[in-house]
Amino acid sequence: KAGVTQTPRYLIKTRGQQVTLSCSPISGHRSVSWYQQTPGQGLQFLFEYFSETQRNKGNFPGRFSGRQFSNSRSEMNVSTLELGDSALYLCASSLASGGIGETQYFGPGTRLLVL
Amino acid sequence: DQQVKQNSPSLSVQEGRISILNCDYTNSMFDYFLWYKKYPAEGPTFLISISSIKDKNEDGRFTVFLNKSAKHLSLHIVPSQPGDSAVYFCAAARAGGYQKVTFGIGTKLQVIP
């Protein structure tokens, strides 16, 4: 069974630009969650999508948005990029909404560098 | 404000010895705690968890201890192996909002052969 895949793996953008990251969950998984990992803050929850609906949202500004398609693939968009948005963006999938721990599987992440 | 704190950014241990990774939390509403392991260029993988109704949970070489009164948990790895070298994240969640799990910043463990 293929794992969670994220594209692209690496990305360089400049301040003010926007970026779209993609996540394909494990086949059959309907929940996709997004996290931002930075050295000083660890992993921070961005949002969760389940069956094309946003179920939960973390404490991030409106510049961070996402969506989920009918095939459960999810995209995350960051508009008006700031230097502080440089981070590893991880997505995770689970069968049901709210799945964590042993029921949740992470992808390898997309490393975003904002110059 | 860091609600989950891992105060040791790194730890080195000899192979075969015990590794002890520590984690403190401030939010008394947390009732479920997890440890994840992360290798470079890979996503975190779940390692072990503990509910607040327990004070110890074991899984093979890994044991997690929870001290609710001190708001402290620790992960013990015995015996440590070189393949355990990774970044370990402590995480905490509360009932009704498990998806909004809060992670610490991680501790990098190096097991020296």
mmCIF file with all atom_site columns, C-alpha atoms in Angstrom:
data_model
loop_
_atom_site.group_PDB
_atom_site.id
_atom_site.type_symbol
_atom_site.label_atom_id
_atom_site.label_alt_id
_atom_site.label_comp_id
_atom_site.label_asym_id
_atom_site.label_entity_id
_atom_site.label_seq_id
_atom_site.pdbx_PDB_ins_code
_atom_site.Cartn_x
_atom_site.Cartn_y
_atom_site.Cartn_z
_atom_site.occupancy
_atom_site.B_iso_or_equiv
_atom_site.pdbx_formal_charge
_atom_site.auth_seq_id
_atom_site.auth_comp_id
_atom_site.auth_asym_id
_atom_site.auth_atom_id
_atom_site.pdbx_PDB_model_num
ATOM 1   C CA . LYS A 1 1   ? 0.000   0.000  0.000  1.00 0.00 ? 1   LYS A CA 1
ATOM 2   C CA . ALA A 1 2   ? 1.501   3.323  -1.028 1.00 0.00 ? 2   ALA A CA 1
ATOM 3   C CA . GLY A 1 3   ? 2.135   5.819  1.747  1.00 0.00 ? 3   GLY A CA 1
ATOM 4   C CA . VAL A 1 4   ? 1.284   9.483  1.951  1.00 0.00 ? 4   VAL A CA 1
ATOM 5   C CA . THR A 1 5   ? 2.918   11.441 -0.854 1.00 0.00 ? 5   THR A CA 1
ATOM 6   C CA . GLN A 1 6   ? 3.638   15.144 -0.955 1.00 0.00 ? 6   GLN A CA 1
ATOM 7   C CA . THR A 1 7   ? 4.684   17.271 -3.891 1.00 0.00 ? 7   THR A CA 1
ATOM 8   C CA . PRO A 1 8   ? 6.857   19.089 -4.451 1.00 0.00 ? 8   PRO A CA 1
ATOM 9   C CA . ARG A 1 9   ? 9.473   17.980 -1.930 1.00 0.00 ? 9   ARG A CA 1
ATOM 10  C CA . TYR A 1 10  ? 11.408  21.244 -2.063 1.00 0.00 ? 10  TYR A CA 1
ATOM 11  C CA . LEU A 1 11  ? 10.358  24.724 -3.038 1.00 0.00 ? 11  LEU A CA 1
ATOM 12  C CA . ILE A 1 12  ? 11.984  28.142 -3.073 1.00 0.00 ? 12  ILE A CA 1
ATOM 13  C CA . LYS A 1 13  ? 9.814   31.239 -3.275 1.00 0.00 ? 13  LYS A CA 1
ATOM 14  C CA . THR A 1 14  ? 10.267  34.953 -2.642 1.00 0.00 ? 14  THR A CA 1
ATOM 15  C CA . ARG A 1 15  ? 8.364   37.170 -0.250 1.00 0.00 ? 15  ARG A CA 1
ATOM 16  C CA . GLY A 1 16  ? 4.960   38.200 -1.485 1.00 0.00 ? 16  GLY A CA 1
ATOM 17  C CA . GLN A 1 17  ? 4.489   35.206 -3.748 1.00 0.00 ? 17  GLN A CA 1
ATOM 18  C CA . GLN A 1 18  ? 1.971   32.479 -3.162 1.00 0.00 ? 18  GLN A CA 1
ATOM 19  C CA . VAL A 1 19  ? 2.520   28.734 -3.065 1.00 0.00 ? 19  VAL A CA 1
ATOM 20  C CA . THR A 1 20  ? 0.412   25.602 -3.397 1.00 0.00 ? 20  THR A CA 1
ATOM 21  C CA . LEU A 1 21  ? 1.427   22.304 -1.866 1.00 0.00 ? 21  LEU A CA 1
ATOM 22  C CA . SER A 1 22  ? -0.167  18.967 -2.631 1.00 0.00 ? 22  SER A CA 1
ATOM 23  C CA . CYS A 1 23  ? -0.820  15.873 -0.535 1.00 0.00 ? 23  CYS A CA 1
ATOM 24  C CA . SER A 1 24  ? -2.121  12.497 -1.650 1.00 0.00 ? 24  SER A CA 1
ATOM 25  C CA . PRO A 1 25  ? -3.333  10.376 1.271  1.00 0.00 ? 25  PRO A CA 1
ATOM 26  C CA . ILE A 1 26  ? -3.137  6.645  1.644  1.00 0.00 ? 26  ILE A CA 1
ATOM 27  C CA . SER A 1 27  ? -5.739  4.971  -0.515 1.00 0.00 ? 27  SER A CA 1
ATOM 28  C CA . GLY A 1 28  ? -9.037  4.807  1.350  1.00 0.00 ? 28  GLY A CA 1
ATOM 29  C CA . HIS A 1 29  ? -8.118  7.507  3.862  1.00 0.00 ? 29  HIS A CA 1
ATOM 30  C CA . ARG A 1 30  ? -10.548 10.399 3.864  1.00 0.00 ? 30  ARG A CA 1
ATOM 31  C CA . SER A 1 31  ? -8.930  12.690 6.404  1.00 0.00 ? 31  SER A CA 1
ATOM 32  C CA . VAL A 1 32  ? -5.955  14.886 5.601  1.00 0.00 ? 32  VAL A CA 1
ATOM 33  C CA . SER A 1 33  ? -4.304  17.141 8.157  1.00 0.00 ? 33  SER A CA 1
ATOM 34  C CA . TRP A 1 34  ? -1.602  19.700 7.594  1.00 0.00 ? 34  TRP A CA 1
ATOM 35  C CA . TYR A 1 35  ? 1.183   20.715 9.990  1.00 0.00 ? 35  TYR A CA 1
ATOM 36  C CA . GLN A 1 36  ? 3.963   23.289 9.895  1.00 0.00 ? 36  GLN A CA 1
ATOM 37  C CA . GLN A 1 37  ? 7.302   22.323 11.410 1.00 0.00 ? 37  GLN A CA 1
ATOM 38  C CA . THR A 1 38  ? 9.843   24.985 12.350 1.00 0.00 ? 38  THR A CA 1
ATOM 39  C CA . PRO A 1 39  ? 12.905  24.619 14.608 1.00 0.00 ? 39  PRO A CA 1
ATOM 40  C CA . GLY A 1 40  ? 11.585  26.974 17.258 1.00 0.00 ? 40  GLY A CA 1
ATOM 41  C CA . GLN A 1 41  ? 7.937   25.895 17.315 1.00 0.00 ? 41  GLN A CA 1
ATOM 42  C CA . GLY A 1 42  ? 7.967   22.199 16.553 1.00 0.00 ? 42  GLY A CA 1
ATOM 43  C CA . LEU A 1 43  ? 4.969   20.871 14.672 1.00 0.00 ? 43  LEU A CA 1
ATOM 44  C CA . GLN A 1 44  ? 1.934   23.097 14.643 1.00 0.00 ? 44  GLN A CA 1
ATOM 45  C CA . PHE A 1 45  ? -1.476  21.997 13.454 1.00 0.00 ? 45  PHE A CA 1
ATOM 46  C CA . LEU A 1 46  ? -2.795  23.991 10.506 1.00 0.00 ? 46  LEU A CA 1
ATOM 47  C CA . PHE A 1 47  ? -6.096  22.339 9.566  1.00 0.00 ? 47  PHE A CA 1
ATOM 48  C CA . GLU A 1 48  ? -7.855  19.078 8.863  1.00 0.00 ? 48  GLU A CA 1
ATOM 49  C CA . TYR A 1 49  ? -10.046 18.165 5.930  1.00 0.00 ? 49  TYR A CA 1
ATOM 50  C CA . PHE A 1 50  ? -12.452 15.258 5.861  1.00 0.00 ? 50  PHE A CA 1
ATOM 51  C CA . SER A 1 51  ? -14.738 14.447 2.956  1.00 0.00 ? 51  SER A CA 1
ATOM 52  C CA . GLU A 1 52  ? -13.936 17.784 1.291  1.00 0.00 ? 52  GLU A CA 1
ATOM 53  C CA . THR A 1 53  ? -14.907 19.781 4.415  1.00 0.00 ? 53  THR A CA 1
ATOM 54  C CA . GLN A 1 54  ? -12.609 21.587 6.818  1.00 0.00 ? 54  GLN A CA 1
ATOM 55  C CA . ARG A 1 55  ? -13.194 19.966 10.206 1.00 0.00 ? 55  ARG A CA 1
ATOM 56  C CA . ASN A 1 56  ? -10.620 21.661 12.414 1.00 0.00 ? 56  ASN A CA 1
ATOM 57  C CA . LYS A 1 57  ? -8.397  24.679 12.173 1.00 0.00 ? 57  LYS A CA 1
ATOM 58  C CA . GLY A 1 58  ? -5.306  25.750 14.080 1.00 0.00 ? 58  GLY A CA 1
ATOM 59  C CA . ASN A 1 59  ? -4.174  29.257 14.983 1.00 0.00 ? 59  ASN A CA 1
ATOM 60  C CA . PHE A 1 60  ? -2.773  30.429 11.686 1.00 0.00 ? 60  PHE A CA 1
ATOM 61  C CA . PRO A 1 61  ? -3.636  33.591 9.714  1.00 0.00 ? 61  PRO A CA 1
ATOM 62  C CA . GLY A 1 62  ? -6.048  33.533 6.813  1.00 0.00 ? 62  GLY A CA 1
ATOM 63  C CA . ARG A 1 63  ? -3.127  33.510 4.378  1.00 0.00 ? 63  ARG A CA 1
ATOM 64  C CA . PHE A 1 64  ? -3.042  29.775 5.010  1.00 0.00 ? 64  PHE A CA 1
ATOM 65  C CA . SER A 1 65  ? -5.867  27.931 3.326  1.00 0.00 ? 65  SER A CA 1
ATOM 66  C CA . GLY A 1 66  ? -6.589  24.509 2.018  1.00 0.00 ? 66  GLY A CA 1
ATOM 67  C CA . ARG A 1 67  ? -9.026  22.341 0.212  1.00 0.00 ? 67  ARG A CA 1
ATOM 68  C CA . GLN A 1 68  ? -9.754  18.714 -0.394 1.00 0.00 ? 68  GLN A CA 1
ATOM 69  C CA . PHE A 1 69  ? -10.948 17.072 -3.567 1.00 0.00 ? 69  PHE A CA 1
ATOM 70  C CA . SER A 1 70  ? -13.423 14.254 -4.055 1.00 0.00 ? 70  SER A CA 1
ATOM 71  C CA . ASN A 1 71  ? -10.556 11.759 -4.362 1.00 0.00 ? 71  ASN A CA 1
ATOM 72  C CA . SER A 1 72  ? -9.324  12.918 -0.910 1.00 0.00 ? 72  SER A CA 1
ATOM 73  C CA . ARG A 1 73  ? -6.228  14.610 -2.312 1.00 0.00 ? 73  ARG A CA 1
ATOM 74  C CA . SER A 1 74  ? -5.606  17.886 -0.556 1.00 0.00 ? 74  SER A CA 1
ATOM 75  C CA . GLU A 1 75  ? -3.880  21.125 -1.391 1.00 0.00 ? 75  GLU A CA 1
ATOM 76  C CA . MET A 1 76  ? -2.592  23.790 0.929  1.00 0.00 ? 76  MET A CA 1
ATOM 77  C CA . ASN A 1 77  ? -2.126  27.352 -0.232 1.00 0.00 ? 77  ASN A CA 1
ATOM 78  C CA . VAL A 1 78  ? -0.130  30.131 1.374  1.00 0.00 ? 78  VAL A CA 1
ATOM 79  C CA . SER A 1 79  ? -0.606  33.597 -0.065 1.00 0.00 ? 79  SER A CA 1
ATOM 80  C CA . THR A 1 80  ? 1.620   36.643 0.346  1.00 0.00 ? 80  THR A CA 1
ATOM 81  C CA . LEU A 1 81  ? 4.543   34.615 1.617  1.00 0.00 ? 81  LEU A CA 1
ATOM 82  C CA . GLU A 1 82  ? 6.613   35.933 4.507  1.00 0.00 ? 82  GLU A CA 1
ATOM 83  C CA . LEU A 1 83  ? 10.132  34.932 5.543  1.00 0.00 ? 83  LEU A CA 1
ATOM 84  C CA . GLY A 1 84  ? 8.679   33.269 8.627  1.00 0.00 ? 84  GLY A CA 1
ATOM 85  C CA . ASP A 1 85  ? 6.714   30.859 6.449  1.00 0.00 ? 85  ASP A CA 1
ATOM 86  C CA . SER A 1 86  ? 9.936   28.996 5.700  1.00 0.00 ? 86  SER A CA 1
ATOM 87  C CA . ALA A 1 87  ? 9.298   25.592 7.181  1.00 0.00 ? 87  ALA A CA 1
ATOM 88  C CA . LEU A 1 88  ? 8.686   21.934 6.566  1.00 0.00 ? 88  LEU A CA 1
ATOM 89  C CA . TYR A 1 89  ? 5.023   21.384 5.753  1.00 0.00 ? 89  TYR A CA 1
ATOM 90  C CA . LEU A 1 90  ? 3.770   17.951 6.643  1.00 0.00 ? 90  LEU A CA 1
ATOM 91  C CA . CYS A 1 91  ? 0.521   16.339 5.773  1.00 0.00 ? 91  CYS A CA 1
ATOM 92  C CA . ALA A 1 92  ? -0.936  13.288 7.442  1.00 0.00 ? 92  ALA A CA 1
ATOM 93  C CA . SER A 1 93  ? -3.800  11.031 6.521  1.00 0.00 ? 93  SER A CA 1
ATOM 94  C CA . SER A 1 94  ? -6.145  8.857  8.506  1.00 0.00 ? 94  SER A CA 1
ATOM 95  C CA . LEU A 1 95  ? -9.206  6.799  7.830  1.00 0.00 ? 95  LEU A CA 1
ATOM 96  C CA . ALA A 1 96  ? -11.514 8.808  10.064 1.00 0.00 ? 96  ALA A CA 1
ATOM 97  C CA . SER A 1 97  ? -11.671 12.427 11.121 1.00 0.00 ? 97  SER A CA 1
ATOM 98  C CA . GLY A 1 98  ? -9.620  13.256 14.187 1.00 0.00 ? 98  GLY A CA 1
ATOM 99  C CA . GLY A 1 99  ? -7.281  10.317 13.832 1.00 0.00 ? 99  GLY A CA 1
ATOM 100 C CA . ILE A 1 100 ? -3.939  10.713 15.570 1.00 0.00 ? 100 ILE A CA 1
ATOM 101 C CA . GLY A 1 101 ? -1.225  8.422  16.851 1.00 0.00 ? 101 GLY A CA 1
ATOM 102 C CA . GLU A 1 102 ? -1.255  4.929  15.423 1.00 0.00 ? 102 GLU A CA 1
ATOM 103 C CA . THR A 1 103 ? -4.172  5.734  13.135 1.00 0.00 ? 103 THR A CA 1
ATOM 104 C CA . GLN A 1 104 ? -2.431  8.663  11.429 1.00 0.00 ? 104 GLN A CA 1
ATOM 105 C CA . TYR A 1 105 ? 0.307   8.466  8.815  1.00 0.00 ? 105 TYR A CA 1
ATOM 106 C CA . PHE A 1 106 ? 2.590   11.337 7.877  1.00 0.00 ? 106 PHE A CA 1
ATOM 107 C CA . GLY A 1 107 ? 4.075   12.146 4.511  1.00 0.00 ? 107 GLY A CA 1
ATOM 108 C CA . PRO A 1 108 ? 7.742   13.133 4.080  1.00 0.00 ? 108 PRO A CA 1
ATOM 109 C CA . GLY A 1 109 ? 6.917   16.828 3.899  1.00 0.00 ? 109 GLY A CA 1
ATOM 110 C CA . THR A 1 110 ? 7.543   19.754 1.571  1.00 0.00 ? 110 THR A CA 1
ATOM 111 C CA . ARG A 1 111 ? 10.468  21.970 2.506  1.00 0.00 ? 111 ARG A CA 1
ATOM 112 C CA . LEU A 1 112 ? 9.579   25.584 1.699  1.00 0.00 ? 112 LEU A CA 1
ATOM 113 C CA . LEU A 1 113 ? 12.203  28.303 1.703  1.00 0.00 ? 113 LEU A CA 1
ATOM 114 C CA . VAL A 1 114 ? 11.056  31.894 1.403  1.00 0.00 ? 114 VAL A CA 1
ATOM 115 C CA . LEU A 1 115 ? 13.732  34.381 0.357  1.00 0.00 ? 115 LEU A CA 1
ATOM 116 C CA . ASP B 2 1   ? 3.443   30.062 24.546 1.00 0.00 ? 1   ASP B CA 1
ATOM 117 C CA . GLN B 2 2   ? 4.804   26.521 24.416 1.00 0.00 ? 2   GLN B CA 1
ATOM 118 C CA . GLN B 2 3   ? 2.256   24.251 26.065 1.00 0.00 ? 3   GLN B CA 1
ATOM 119 C CA . VAL B 2 4   ? 4.443   21.212 25.451 1.00 0.00 ? 4   VAL B CA 1
ATOM 120 C CA . LYS B 2 5   ? 8.100   21.668 26.271 1.00 0.00 ? 5   LYS B CA 1
ATOM 121 C CA . GLN B 2 6   ? 11.066  19.529 25.446 1.00 0.00 ? 6   GLN B CA 1
ATOM 122 C CA . ASN B 2 7   ? 13.900  21.355 27.141 1.00 0.00 ? 7   ASN B CA 1
ATOM 123 C CA . SER B 2 8   ? 16.734  19.179 25.887 1.00 0.00 ? 8   SER B CA 1
ATOM 124 C CA . PRO B 2 9   ? 17.410  19.831 22.207 1.00 0.00 ? 9   PRO B CA 1
ATOM 125 C CA . SER B 2 10  ? 19.788  16.895 21.991 1.00 0.00 ? 10  SER B CA 1
ATOM 126 C CA . LEU B 2 11  ? 20.910  13.793 23.843 1.00 0.00 ? 11  LEU B CA 1
ATOM 127 C CA . SER B 2 12  ? 23.788  11.361 23.254 1.00 0.00 ? 12  SER B CA 1
ATOM 128 C CA . VAL B 2 13  ? 23.734  7.847  24.658 1.00 0.00 ? 13  VAL B CA 1
ATOM 129 C CA . GLN B 2 14  ? 25.967  4.809  24.285 1.00 0.00 ? 14  GLN B CA 1
ATOM 130 C CA . GLU B 2 15  ? 24.520  1.788  22.539 1.00 0.00 ? 15  GLU B CA 1
ATOM 131 C CA . GLY B 2 16  ? 22.992  -0.628 25.020 1.00 0.00 ? 16  GLY B CA 1
ATOM 132 C CA . ARG B 2 17  ? 22.368  2.010  27.668 1.00 0.00 ? 17  ARG B CA 1
ATOM 133 C CA . ILE B 2 18  ? 19.089  3.663  28.599 1.00 0.00 ? 18  ILE B CA 1
ATOM 134 C CA . SER B 2 19  ? 17.858  6.767  26.780 1.00 0.00 ? 19  SER B CA 1
ATOM 135 C CA . ILE B 2 20  ? 15.517  9.031  28.731 1.00 0.00 ? 20  ILE B CA 1
ATOM 136 C CA . LEU B 2 21  ? 13.703  11.785 26.900 1.00 0.00 ? 21  LEU B CA 1
ATOM 137 C CA . ASN B 2 22  ? 11.715  14.267 28.921 1.00 0.00 ? 22  ASN B CA 1
ATOM 138 C CA . CYS B 2 23  ? 8.684   16.394 28.231 1.00 0.00 ? 23  CYS B CA 1
ATOM 139 C CA . ASP B 2 24  ? 6.714   18.891 30.313 1.00 0.00 ? 24  ASP B CA 1
ATOM 140 C CA . TYR B 2 25  ? 3.276   20.312 29.624 1.00 0.00 ? 25  TYR B CA 1
ATOM 141 C CA . THR B 2 26  ? 1.369   23.234 31.046 1.00 0.00 ? 26  THR B CA 1
ATOM 142 C CA . ASN B 2 27  ? -2.235  22.639 29.994 1.00 0.00 ? 27  ASN B CA 1
ATOM 143 C CA . SER B 2 28  ? -4.022  20.490 32.578 1.00 0.00 ? 28  SER B CA 1
ATOM 144 C CA . MET B 2 29  ? -6.765  19.767 30.038 1.00 0.00 ? 29  MET B CA 1
ATOM 145 C CA . PHE B 2 30  ? -4.473  17.465 28.072 1.00 0.00 ? 30  PHE B CA 1
ATOM 146 C CA . ASP B 2 31  ? -5.504  13.866 28.612 1.00 0.00 ? 31  ASP B CA 1
ATOM 147 C CA . TYR B 2 32  ? -3.686  11.954 25.904 1.00 0.00 ? 32  TYR B CA 1
ATOM 148 C CA . PHE B 2 33  ? 0.033   11.989 25.253 1.00 0.00 ? 33  PHE B CA 1
ATOM 149 C CA . LEU B 2 34  ? 2.084   10.641 22.385 1.00 0.00 ? 34  LEU B CA 1
ATOM 150 C CA . TRP B 2 35  ? 5.666   10.202 21.281 1.00 0.00 ? 35  TRP B CA 1
ATOM 151 C CA . TYR B 2 36  ? 6.739   10.290 17.658 1.00 0.00 ? 36  TYR B CA 1
ATOM 152 C CA . LYS B 2 37  ? 10.054  9.493  16.026 1.00 0.00 ? 37  LYS B CA 1
ATOM 153 C CA . LYS B 2 38  ? 11.312  11.326 12.965 1.00 0.00 ? 38  LYS B CA 1
ATOM 154 C CA . TYR B 2 39  ? 14.194  10.423 10.688 1.00 0.00 ? 39  TYR B CA 1
ATOM 155 C CA . PRO B 2 40  ? 15.627  13.005 8.271  1.00 0.00 ? 40  PRO B CA 1
ATOM 156 C CA . ALA B 2 41  ? 13.651  13.383 5.045  1.00 0.00 ? 41  ALA B CA 1
ATOM 157 C CA . GLU B 2 42  ? 10.794  11.323 6.463  1.00 0.00 ? 42  GLU B CA 1
ATOM 158 C CA . GLY B 2 43  ? 7.584   12.239 8.216  1.00 0.00 ? 43  GLY B CA 1
ATOM 159 C CA . PRO B 2 44  ? 7.089   11.548 11.921 1.00 0.00 ? 44  PRO B CA 1
ATOM 160 C CA . THR B 2 45  ? 6.006   8.043  12.848 1.00 0.00 ? 45  THR B CA 1
ATOM 161 C CA . PHE B 2 46  ? 3.962   7.217  15.902 1.00 0.00 ? 46  PHE B CA 1
ATOM 162 C CA . LEU B 2 47  ? 5.890   5.434  18.624 1.00 0.00 ? 47  LEU B CA 1
ATOM 163 C CA . ILE B 2 48  ? 3.834   5.077  21.784 1.00 0.00 ? 48  ILE B CA 1
ATOM 164 C CA . SER B 2 49  ? 1.043   6.821  23.640 1.00 0.00 ? 49  SER B CA 1
ATOM 165 C CA . ILE B 2 50  ? -0.455  7.041  27.100 1.00 0.00 ? 50  ILE B CA 1
ATOM 166 C CA . SER B 2 51  ? -3.814  8.095  28.426 1.00 0.00 ? 51  SER B CA 1
ATOM 167 C CA . SER B 2 52  ? -4.051  10.289 31.512 1.00 0.00 ? 52  SER B CA 1
ATOM 168 C CA . ILE B 2 53  ? -5.733  7.470  33.410 1.00 0.00 ? 53  ILE B CA 1
ATOM 169 C CA . LYS B 2 54  ? -2.494  5.511  33.335 1.00 0.00 ? 54  LYS B CA 1
ATOM 170 C CA . ASP B 2 55  ? 0.971   6.321  34.604 1.00 0.00 ? 55  ASP B CA 1
ATOM 171 C CA . LYS B 2 56  ? 2.956   3.857  32.505 1.00 0.00 ? 56  LYS B CA 1
ATOM 172 C CA . ASN B 2 57  ? 2.726   2.201  29.130 1.00 0.00 ? 57  ASN B CA 1
ATOM 173 C CA . GLU B 2 58  ? 5.212   -0.243 27.640 1.00 0.00 ? 58  GLU B CA 1
ATOM 174 C CA . ASP B 2 59  ? 5.820   -1.429 24.123 1.00 0.00 ? 59  ASP B CA 1
ATOM 175 C CA . GLY B 2 60  ? 8.909   -3.541 23.724 1.00 0.00 ? 60  GLY B CA 1
ATOM 176 C CA . ARG B 2 61  ? 11.986  -1.428 24.372 1.00 0.00 ? 61  ARG B CA 1
ATOM 177 C CA . PHE B 2 62  ? 9.901   1.728  24.750 1.00 0.00 ? 62  PHE B CA 1
ATOM 178 C CA . THR B 2 63  ? 8.182   2.818  27.962 1.00 0.00 ? 63  THR B CA 1
ATOM 179 C CA . VAL B 2 64  ? 6.379   6.070  28.578 1.00 0.00 ? 64  VAL B CA 1
ATOM 180 C CA . PHE B 2 65  ? 5.849   7.352  32.107 1.00 0.00 ? 65  PHE B CA 1
ATOM 181 C CA . LEU B 2 66  ? 3.296   10.011 33.022 1.00 0.00 ? 66  LEU B CA 1
ATOM 182 C CA . ASN B 2 67  ? 3.374   12.085 36.202 1.00 0.00 ? 67  ASN B CA 1
ATOM 183 C CA . LYS B 2 68  ? 0.183   14.123 36.127 1.00 0.00 ? 68  LYS B CA 1
ATOM 184 C CA . SER B 2 69  ? 0.847   16.055 39.294 1.00 0.00 ? 69  SER B CA 1
ATOM 185 C CA . ALA B 2 70  ? 4.159   17.266 37.887 1.00 0.00 ? 70  ALA B CA 1
ATOM 186 C CA . LYS B 2 71  ? 2.749   17.612 34.361 1.00 0.00 ? 71  LYS B CA 1
ATOM 187 C CA . HIS B 2 72  ? 5.713   15.603 33.156 1.00 0.00 ? 72  HIS B CA 1
ATOM 188 C CA . LEU B 2 73  ? 6.193   12.617 30.922 1.00 0.00 ? 73  LEU B CA 1
ATOM 189 C CA . SER B 2 74  ? 9.246   10.721 29.840 1.00 0.00 ? 74  SER B CA 1
ATOM 190 C CA . LEU B 2 75  ? 10.164  8.158  27.231 1.00 0.00 ? 75  LEU B CA 1
ATOM 191 C CA . HIS B 2 76  ? 12.604  5.424  28.183 1.00 0.00 ? 76  HIS B CA 1
ATOM 192 C CA . ILE B 2 77  ? 14.367  3.384  25.526 1.00 0.00 ? 77  ILE B CA 1
ATOM 193 C CA . VAL B 2 78  ? 16.124  0.286  26.822 1.00 0.00 ? 78  VAL B CA 1
ATOM 194 C CA . PRO B 2 79  ? 18.468  -0.855 25.433 1.00 0.00 ? 79  PRO B CA 1
ATOM 195 C CA . SER B 2 80  ? 19.257  1.965  23.035 1.00 0.00 ? 80  SER B CA 1
ATOM 196 C CA . GLN B 2 81  ? 20.276  0.992  19.517 1.00 0.00 ? 81  GLN B CA 1
ATOM 197 C CA . PRO B 2 82  ? 21.970  3.022  16.766 1.00 0.00 ? 82  PRO B CA 1
ATOM 198 C CA . GLY B 2 83  ? 18.761  2.801  14.715 1.00 0.00 ? 83  GLY B CA 1
ATOM 199 C CA . ASP B 2 84  ? 17.020  4.766  17.458 1.00 0.00 ? 84  ASP B CA 1
ATOM 200 C CA . SER B 2 85  ? 19.013  7.849  16.453 1.00 0.00 ? 85  SER B CA 1
ATOM 201 C CA . ALA B 2 86  ? 16.318  10.296 15.368 1.00 0.00 ? 86  ALA B CA 1
ATOM 202 C CA . VAL B 2 87  ? 14.370  13.334 16.525 1.00 0.00 ? 87  VAL B CA 1
ATOM 203 C CA . TYR B 2 88  ? 11.714  12.505 19.096 1.00 0.00 ? 88  TYR B CA 1
ATOM 204 C CA . PHE B 2 89  ? 8.621   14.637 19.449 1.00 0.00 ? 89  PHE B CA 1
ATOM 205 C CA . CYS B 2 90  ? 6.413   14.672 22.492 1.00 0.00 ? 90  CYS B CA 1
ATOM 206 C CA . ALA B 2 91  ? 2.779   15.571 21.818 1.00 0.00 ? 91  ALA B CA 1
ATOM 207 C CA . ALA B 2 92  ? -0.374  16.152 23.832 1.00 0.00 ? 92  ALA B CA 1
ATOM 208 C CA . ALA B 2 93  ? -4.063  16.260 23.020 1.00 0.00 ? 93  ALA B CA 1
ATOM 209 C CA . ARG B 2 94  ? -7.330  16.875 24.804 1.00 0.00 ? 94  ARG B CA 1
ATOM 210 C CA . ALA B 2 95  ? -10.636 15.108 24.523 1.00 0.00 ? 95  ALA B CA 1
ATOM 211 C CA . GLY B 2 96  ? -12.915 16.681 21.946 1.00 0.00 ? 96  GLY B CA 1
ATOM 212 C CA . GLY B 2 97  ? -9.990  18.156 20.070 1.00 0.00 ? 97  GLY B CA 1
ATOM 213 C CA . TYR B 2 98  ? -7.581  15.363 19.440 1.00 0.00 ? 98  TYR B CA 1
ATOM 214 C CA . GLN B 2 99  ? -6.841  16.577 15.946 1.00 0.00 ? 99  GLN B CA 1
ATOM 215 C CA . LYS B 2 100 ? -5.412  19.792 17.375 1.00 0.00 ? 100 LYS B CA 1
ATOM 216 C CA . VAL B 2 101 ? -2.580  17.850 18.924 1.00 0.00 ? 101 VAL B CA 1
ATOM 217 C CA . THR B 2 102 ? 0.173   20.055 20.346 1.00 0.00 ? 102 THR B CA 1
ATOM 218 C CA . PHE B 2 103 ? 3.764   19.050 19.712 1.00 0.00 ? 103 PHE B CA 1
ATOM 219 C CA . GLY B 2 104 ? 7.008   19.908 21.430 1.00 0.00 ? 104 GLY B CA 1
ATOM 220 C CA . ILE B 2 105 ? 9.996   21.133 19.453 1.00 0.00 ? 105 ILE B CA 1
ATOM 221 C CA . GLY B 2 106 ? 11.731  17.764 19.558 1.00 0.00 ? 106 GLY B CA 1
ATOM 222 C CA . THR B 2 107 ? 14.835  16.193 21.066 1.00 0.00 ? 107 THR B CA 1
ATOM 223 C CA . LYS B 2 108 ? 17.539  14.819 18.798 1.00 0.00 ? 108 LYS B CA 1
ATOM 224 C CA . LEU B 2 109 ? 18.779  11.491 20.110 1.00 0.00 ? 109 LEU B CA 1
ATOM 225 C CA . GLN B 2 110 ? 22.115  10.115 19.005 1.00 0.00 ? 110 GLN B CA 1
ATOM 226 C CA . VAL B 2 111 ? 22.968  6.563  19.970 1.00 0.00 ? 111 VAL B CA 1
ATOM 227 C CA . ILE B 2 112 ? 26.690  5.989  19.714 1.00 0.00 ? 112 ILE B CA 1
ATOM 228 C CA . PRO B 2 113 ? 27.808  2.481  18.682 1.00 0.00 ? 113 PRO B CA 1
#
